[in-house]
Structure formats: structure tokens, C-alpha cells
Amino acid sequence: SVQSVRCVSSMPSAPFTIPGEFDRVVREQSPDFGIAVSAPKPQLHIGRDRLALSVKSTREGYVYVLVLGPDGSLARLIPNANAKDNRIAAGQTLVLPPPSSPFDASDPPGREDFLVVVSAVPRTHDNLGGKEQDGILNLPVGSRLADLAASTPSPNSILAGAPLSCRGDDCKAYGAARLSIDVVR
């Protein structure tokens, strides 16, 4: 006689958090897609400094920058209404944001966490239902974002963005890195 055995995991799944999703995007990146991100200033002074990030990629692609603010807000900084060209060449170091779209350090003070993704194909975050304000896409947070993540059929993190077009293996190929900057008075 054949017995049926049902396995039930006793490990509850970890609760949805934005930092956890940032880590997941980095963990799930393509092994052949390397990127490096740095900031010349690990600390920015409100009213005095501007954000600057250097991004270098081993492959050509499209750059996306998300930031989790100290107040729990989530925004896509790049691309934005004033900086739409988010392409990067292989081996190129790209300084972001471009001079035409500077970001001044502003309130609230605290740690800002950045997720930088370089994708082989253009991606979108429009499926998250964010709202544009001052040219920046502000994304939902809290239970609304957790519900969107739970209802998405893709096994990948929704914060990596959804590919707009597919070209073979490049459809899902991306590199990712995290960086934190302290904003102080």
C-alpha cells in the first residue's frame, strides 16, 4: 500500500518589509550582471548637500533607483520626469542624479536606504499604483505594498520592477546593489 505524506512547513514566512525586499532583489540578481554603487558622501547635511551616487555596471542596461526614507516613504528617484534617460553602457560609471535633476538633502533627518537596479531591458513600477509628485514616483508602503506583493503572480520581488519587453534570457536579467546614506541637520 502507498501512503500519502503531506509536508507542512512549521516555519512561518517572514513578514513583508521594504528592507527585506531590497535584500531579496539583491539576492535574486543575475550572477553574470555585476554592478557597483558608491556615494562620495556617506552623510548629507540638510539644506547644504546634494545627493550623488556613482553606478558602474558590467553590462549595458537601464538604471533604476529606489529610496526608502527615514519616515518610511518609498520613491523611485531614477528615472523621473526630469531625468528620463536611465541608460548605462557596460563599464561606464554613471553619476546620478544628472545635473538637470538634482536632489537636495532635506527633512526628515535619518537613514535613507537606496536600491539600485541595472536591468538588461526597460522595467516599470507602474503596476504598483504610485503617484507622481514633483516628477518623482512615490510608491505605496505598508499593508498596501505588502498586499500587492502577495497578490503578484511573479516569484520575483515587485520592487525589482516588471520587465516591459522580453528578449530571451535578458527579459529577467538584472544586477542590484544597496547603499545607505545618513541625512543630518
PDB file of C-alpha atoms in Angstrom:
ATOM      1  CA  SER A   1       0.000   0.000   0.000  1.00  0.00           C
ATOM      2  CA  VAL A   2       1.158   3.511  -0.808  1.00  0.00           C
ATOM      3  CA  GLN A   3       0.913   6.135   1.877  1.00  0.00           C
ATOM      4  CA  SER A   4       0.494   9.794   1.150  1.00  0.00           C
ATOM      5  CA  VAL A   5       2.661  12.094   3.192  1.00  0.00           C
ATOM      6  CA  ARG A   6       1.876  15.775   3.317  1.00  0.00           C
ATOM      7  CA  CYS A   7       4.659  18.137   4.325  1.00  0.00           C
ATOM      8  CA  VAL A   8       3.631  21.268   6.103  1.00  0.00           C
ATOM      9  CA  SER A   9       6.253  23.825   6.895  1.00  0.00           C
ATOM     10  CA  SER A  10       6.290  24.894  10.506  1.00  0.00           C
ATOM     11  CA  MET A  11       8.389  27.912   9.571  1.00  0.00           C
ATOM     12  CA  PRO A  12       6.185  30.975   9.132  1.00  0.00           C
ATOM     13  CA  SER A  13       7.139  33.165   6.216  1.00  0.00           C
ATOM     14  CA  ALA A  14       8.928  36.343   7.175  1.00  0.00           C
ATOM     15  CA  PRO A  15       6.718  39.434   7.300  1.00  0.00           C
ATOM     16  CA  PHE A  16       6.940  41.740   4.291  1.00  0.00           C
ATOM     17  CA  THR A  17       9.295  44.684   4.830  1.00  0.00           C
ATOM     18  CA  ILE A  18      10.809  47.080   2.323  1.00  0.00           C
ATOM     19  CA  PRO A  19      14.395  46.494   3.569  1.00  0.00           C
ATOM     20  CA  GLY A  20      13.700  42.746   3.314  1.00  0.00           C
ATOM     21  CA  GLU A  21      12.514  43.208  -0.278  1.00  0.00           C
ATOM     22  CA  PHE A  22      15.600  45.314  -1.087  1.00  0.00           C
ATOM     23  CA  ASP A  23      17.719  42.385   0.188  1.00  0.00           C
ATOM     24  CA  ARG A  24      15.626  39.952  -1.871  1.00  0.00           C
ATOM     25  CA  VAL A  25      16.168  41.970  -5.075  1.00  0.00           C
ATOM     26  CA  VAL A  26      19.935  41.856  -4.452  1.00  0.00           C
ATOM     27  CA  ARG A  27      19.845  38.101  -3.681  1.00  0.00           C
ATOM     28  CA  GLU A  28      17.857  37.328  -6.860  1.00  0.00           C
ATOM     29  CA  GLN A  29      20.083  39.286  -9.258  1.00  0.00           C
ATOM     30  CA  SER A  30      21.598  37.565 -12.281  1.00  0.00           C
ATOM     31  CA  PRO A  31      25.015  36.058 -11.488  1.00  0.00           C
ATOM     32  CA  ASP A  32      26.568  37.475 -14.684  1.00  0.00           C
ATOM     33  CA  PHE A  33      25.326  41.034 -14.060  1.00  0.00           C
ATOM     34  CA  GLY A  34      27.658  42.936 -11.724  1.00  0.00           C
ATOM     35  CA  ILE A  35      27.075  46.467 -10.513  1.00  0.00           C
ATOM     36  CA  ALA A  36      28.853  48.672  -8.014  1.00  0.00           C
ATOM     37  CA  VAL A  37      27.292  51.678  -6.277  1.00  0.00           C
ATOM     38  CA  SER A  38      29.010  54.268  -4.116  1.00  0.00           C
ATOM     39  CA  ALA A  39      28.369  57.696  -2.673  1.00  0.00           C
ATOM     40  CA  PRO A  40      31.119  60.296  -2.285  1.00  0.00           C
ATOM     41  CA  LYS A  41      29.468  61.430   0.954  1.00  0.00           C
ATOM     42  CA  PRO A  42      28.076  58.811   3.370  1.00  0.00           C
ATOM     43  CA  GLN A  43      26.409  61.678   5.239  1.00  0.00           C
ATOM     44  CA  LEU A  44      24.430  64.586   3.796  1.00  0.00           C
ATOM     45  CA  HIS A  45      23.584  67.819   5.626  1.00  0.00           C
ATOM     46  CA  ILE A  46      20.044  69.137   5.209  1.00  0.00           C
ATOM     47  CA  GLY A  47      19.955  72.407   3.288  1.00  0.00           C
ATOM     48  CA  ARG A  48      23.626  72.167   2.352  1.00  0.00           C
ATOM     49  CA  ASP A  49      24.406  68.935   0.450  1.00  0.00           C
ATOM     50  CA  ARG A  50      23.084  67.232  -2.659  1.00  0.00           C
ATOM     51  CA  LEU A  51      22.700  63.515  -3.265  1.00  0.00           C
ATOM     52  CA  ALA A  52      25.292  61.947  -5.567  1.00  0.00           C
ATOM     53  CA  LEU A  53      25.598  58.263  -6.438  1.00  0.00           C
ATOM     54  CA  SER A  54      28.103  56.574  -8.742  1.00  0.00           C
ATOM     55  CA  VAL A  55      26.856  53.476 -10.558  1.00  0.00           C
ATOM     56  CA  LYS A  56      29.049  51.154 -12.612  1.00  0.00           C
ATOM     57  CA  SER A  57      27.742  48.102 -14.465  1.00  0.00           C
ATOM     58  CA  THR A  58      29.479  45.193 -16.180  1.00  0.00           C
ATOM     59  CA  ARG A  59      26.624  45.094 -18.718  1.00  0.00           C
ATOM     60  CA  GLU A  60      24.697  47.746 -20.577  1.00  0.00           C
ATOM     61  CA  GLY A  61      21.211  48.380 -19.336  1.00  0.00           C
ATOM     62  CA  TYR A  62      18.736  50.684 -17.650  1.00  0.00           C
ATOM     63  CA  VAL A  63      19.240  52.149 -14.173  1.00  0.00           C
ATOM     64  CA  TYR A  64      16.502  52.349 -11.533  1.00  0.00           C
ATOM     65  CA  VAL A  65      16.992  53.917  -8.098  1.00  0.00           C
ATOM     66  CA  LEU A  66      14.522  53.406  -5.258  1.00  0.00           C
ATOM     67  CA  VAL A  67      14.879  55.109  -1.882  1.00  0.00           C
ATOM     68  CA  LEU A  68      13.322  54.212   1.441  1.00  0.00           C
ATOM     69  CA  GLY A  69      13.187  57.402   3.501  1.00  0.00           C
ATOM     70  CA  PRO A  70      13.647  57.638   7.274  1.00  0.00           C
ATOM     71  CA  ASP A  71       9.905  58.367   7.520  1.00  0.00           C
ATOM     72  CA  GLY A  72       9.032  55.068   5.791  1.00  0.00           C
ATOM     73  CA  SER A  73       8.267  56.658   2.413  1.00  0.00           C
ATOM     74  CA  LEU A  74       9.306  54.840  -0.772  1.00  0.00           C
ATOM     75  CA  ALA A  75      10.097  56.595  -4.048  1.00  0.00           C
ATOM     76  CA  ARG A  76      11.660  55.831  -7.417  1.00  0.00           C
ATOM     77  CA  LEU A  77      14.222  58.596  -7.923  1.00  0.00           C
ATOM     78  CA  ILE A  78      15.580  57.435 -11.288  1.00  0.00           C
ATOM     79  CA  PRO A  79      14.145  57.591 -13.863  1.00  0.00           C
ATOM     80  CA  ASN A  80      11.909  60.570 -13.165  1.00  0.00           C
ATOM     81  CA  ALA A  81      10.085  63.275 -15.119  1.00  0.00           C
ATOM     82  CA  ASN A  82      13.256  65.423 -15.285  1.00  0.00           C
ATOM     83  CA  ALA A  83      15.736  62.574 -15.820  1.00  0.00           C
ATOM     84  CA  LYS A  84      14.110  60.117 -18.213  1.00  0.00           C
ATOM     85  CA  ASP A  85      17.261  58.747 -19.866  1.00  0.00           C
ATOM     86  CA  ASN A  86      18.353  55.999 -17.499  1.00  0.00           C
ATOM     87  CA  ARG A  87      20.640  54.052 -19.850  1.00  0.00           C
ATOM     88  CA  ILE A  88      24.126  52.941 -18.837  1.00  0.00           C
ATOM     89  CA  ALA A  89      26.854  51.436 -21.043  1.00  0.00           C
ATOM     90  CA  ALA A  90      28.900  48.405 -19.995  1.00  0.00           C
ATOM     91  CA  GLY A  91      31.904  49.541 -17.959  1.00  0.00           C
ATOM     92  CA  GLN A  92      30.589  53.127 -17.718  1.00  0.00           C
ATOM     93  CA  THR A  93      30.426  54.966 -14.407  1.00  0.00           C
ATOM     94  CA  LEU A  94      27.246  56.993 -14.258  1.00  0.00           C
ATOM     95  CA  VAL A  95      26.864  59.803 -11.696  1.00  0.00           C
ATOM     96  CA  LEU A  96      23.279  60.180 -10.502  1.00  0.00           C
ATOM     97  CA  PRO A  97      21.180  62.154 -10.374  1.00  0.00           C
ATOM     98  CA  PRO A  98      22.119  64.083 -13.509  1.00  0.00           C
ATOM     99  CA  PRO A  99      22.854  67.821 -13.075  1.00  0.00           C
ATOM    100  CA  SER A 100      19.484  68.607 -14.685  1.00  0.00           C
ATOM    101  CA  SER A 101      17.645  66.865 -11.823  1.00  0.00           C
ATOM    102  CA  PRO A 102      19.499  67.457  -8.516  1.00  0.00           C
ATOM    103  CA  PHE A 103      18.224  66.193  -5.152  1.00  0.00           C
ATOM    104  CA  ASP A 104      18.978  68.436  -2.185  1.00  0.00           C
ATOM    105  CA  ALA A 105      19.233  66.809   1.240  1.00  0.00           C
ATOM    106  CA  SER A 106      16.011  67.642   3.066  1.00  0.00           C
ATOM    107  CA  ASP A 107      13.881  66.713   6.067  1.00  0.00           C
ATOM    108  CA  PRO A 108      13.353  64.377   7.729  1.00  0.00           C
ATOM    109  CA  PRO A 109      16.800  63.510   9.068  1.00  0.00           C
ATOM    110  CA  GLY A 110      17.742  59.844   9.352  1.00  0.00           C
ATOM    111  CA  ARG A 111      18.981  56.955   7.275  1.00  0.00           C
ATOM    112  CA  GLU A 112      17.984  56.717   3.617  1.00  0.00           C
ATOM    113  CA  ASP A 113      18.280  53.251   2.090  1.00  0.00           C
ATOM    114  CA  PHE A 114      18.850  53.001  -1.651  1.00  0.00           C
ATOM    115  CA  LEU A 115      18.250  50.096  -4.002  1.00  0.00           C
ATOM    116  CA  VAL A 116      19.932  50.430  -7.392  1.00  0.00           C
ATOM    117  CA  VAL A 117      18.930  48.051 -10.180  1.00  0.00           C
ATOM    118  CA  VAL A 118      20.509  47.878 -13.636  1.00  0.00           C
ATOM    119  CA  SER A 119      18.274  45.845 -15.946  1.00  0.00           C
ATOM    120  CA  ALA A 120      19.004  44.426 -19.396  1.00  0.00           C
ATOM    121  CA  VAL A 121      15.536  45.601 -20.553  1.00  0.00           C
ATOM    122  CA  PRO A 122      13.391  48.581 -19.515  1.00  0.00           C
ATOM    123  CA  ARG A 123      11.256  47.983 -16.419  1.00  0.00           C
ATOM    124  CA  THR A 124       8.246  49.666 -14.874  1.00  0.00           C
ATOM    125  CA  HIS A 125       6.930  50.231 -11.381  1.00  0.00           C
ATOM    126  CA  ASP A 126       3.583  51.498 -12.693  1.00  0.00           C
ATOM    127  CA  ASN A 127       1.879  48.273 -11.611  1.00  0.00           C
ATOM    128  CA  LEU A 128       2.389  49.387  -8.001  1.00  0.00           C
ATOM    129  CA  GLY A 129      -0.038  52.273  -8.383  1.00  0.00           C
ATOM    130  CA  GLY A 130       2.292  55.028  -7.209  1.00  0.00           C
ATOM    131  CA  LYS A 131       1.619  58.730  -7.568  1.00  0.00           C
ATOM    132  CA  GLU A 132       3.923  61.213  -9.223  1.00  0.00           C
ATOM    133  CA  GLN A 133       4.794  64.303  -7.202  1.00  0.00           C
ATOM    134  CA  ASP A 134       7.330  66.885  -8.357  1.00  0.00           C
ATOM    135  CA  GLY A 135       8.396  64.472 -11.099  1.00  0.00           C
ATOM    136  CA  ILE A 136       9.194  61.621  -8.659  1.00  0.00           C
ATOM    137  CA  LEU A 137       7.157  58.405  -8.477  1.00  0.00           C
ATOM    138  CA  ASN A 138       6.052  57.904  -4.861  1.00  0.00           C
ATOM    139  CA  LEU A 139       5.262  54.241  -4.279  1.00  0.00           C
ATOM    140  CA  PRO A 140       2.817  52.710  -1.819  1.00  0.00           C
ATOM    141  CA  VAL A 141       4.100  51.394   1.515  1.00  0.00           C
ATOM    142  CA  GLY A 142       2.797  49.388   4.465  1.00  0.00           C
ATOM    143  CA  SER A 143      -0.073  46.951   4.078  1.00  0.00           C
ATOM    144  CA  ARG A 144      -0.914  48.265   0.604  1.00  0.00           C
ATOM    145  CA  LEU A 145       2.531  47.328  -0.734  1.00  0.00           C
ATOM    146  CA  ALA A 146       2.518  44.023   1.186  1.00  0.00           C
ATOM    147  CA  ASP A 147      -0.882  43.146  -0.332  1.00  0.00           C
ATOM    148  CA  LEU A 148       0.415  43.972  -3.832  1.00  0.00           C
ATOM    149  CA  ALA A 149       3.459  41.758  -3.257  1.00  0.00           C
ATOM    150  CA  ALA A 150       1.297  38.883  -2.004  1.00  0.00           C
ATOM    151  CA  SER A 151      -1.078  39.114  -4.969  1.00  0.00           C
ATOM    152  CA  THR A 152       1.615  39.300  -7.660  1.00  0.00           C
ATOM    153  CA  PRO A 153       1.955  36.026  -9.563  1.00  0.00           C
ATOM    154  CA  SER A 154       5.665  36.567 -10.293  1.00  0.00           C
ATOM    155  CA  PRO A 155       8.082  34.783  -7.941  1.00  0.00           C
ATOM    156  CA  ASN A 156      10.390  37.829  -8.112  1.00  0.00           C
ATOM    157  CA  SER A 157      10.195  40.897  -5.893  1.00  0.00           C
ATOM    158  CA  ILE A 158       7.819  43.579  -7.126  1.00  0.00           C
ATOM    159  CA  LEU A 159      10.416  46.193  -6.170  1.00  0.00           C
ATOM    160  CA  ALA A 160      12.735  44.982  -8.962  1.00  0.00           C
ATOM    161  CA  GLY A 161      10.157  46.317 -11.413  1.00  0.00           C
ATOM    162  CA  ALA A 162       8.298  44.470 -14.146  1.00  0.00           C
ATOM    163  CA  PRO A 163      10.135  43.988 -17.467  1.00  0.00           C
ATOM    164  CA  LEU A 164       8.463  45.975 -20.253  1.00  0.00           C
ATOM    165  CA  SER A 165       9.763  43.766 -23.031  1.00  0.00           C
ATOM    166  CA  CYS A 166      11.386  40.388 -23.276  1.00  0.00           C
ATOM    167  CA  ARG A 167      14.376  39.393 -25.355  1.00  0.00           C
ATOM    168  CA  GLY A 168      15.178  35.787 -24.483  1.00  0.00           C
ATOM    169  CA  ASP A 169      17.231  35.403 -21.326  1.00  0.00           C
ATOM    170  CA  ASP A 170      17.603  39.187 -20.993  1.00  0.00           C
ATOM    171  CA  CYS A 171      13.930  39.501 -20.027  1.00  0.00           C
ATOM    172  CA  LYS A 172      14.677  38.956 -16.343  1.00  0.00           C
ATOM    173  CA  ALA A 173      18.424  39.771 -16.251  1.00  0.00           C
ATOM    174  CA  TYR A 174      19.494  42.479 -13.806  1.00  0.00           C
ATOM    175  CA  GLY A 175      22.135  43.457 -11.293  1.00  0.00           C
ATOM    176  CA  ALA A 176      21.380  45.135  -7.970  1.00  0.00           C
ATOM    177  CA  ALA A 177      23.116  46.800  -5.043  1.00  0.00           C
ATOM    178  CA  ARG A 178      22.131  48.554  -1.810  1.00  0.00           C
ATOM    179  CA  LEU A 179      23.560  51.649  -0.183  1.00  0.00           C
ATOM    180  CA  SER A 180      22.654  53.761   2.856  1.00  0.00           C
ATOM    181  CA  ILE A 181      23.268  57.449   3.453  1.00  0.00           C
ATOM    182  CA  ASP A 182      22.656  59.351   6.687  1.00  0.00           C
ATOM    183  CA  VAL A 183      20.829  62.672   6.384  1.00  0.00           C
ATOM    184  CA  VAL A 184      21.630  65.022   9.273  1.00  0.00           C
ATOM    185  CA  ARG A 185      20.930  68.611  10.300  1.00  0.00           C
TER     186      ARG A 185
END
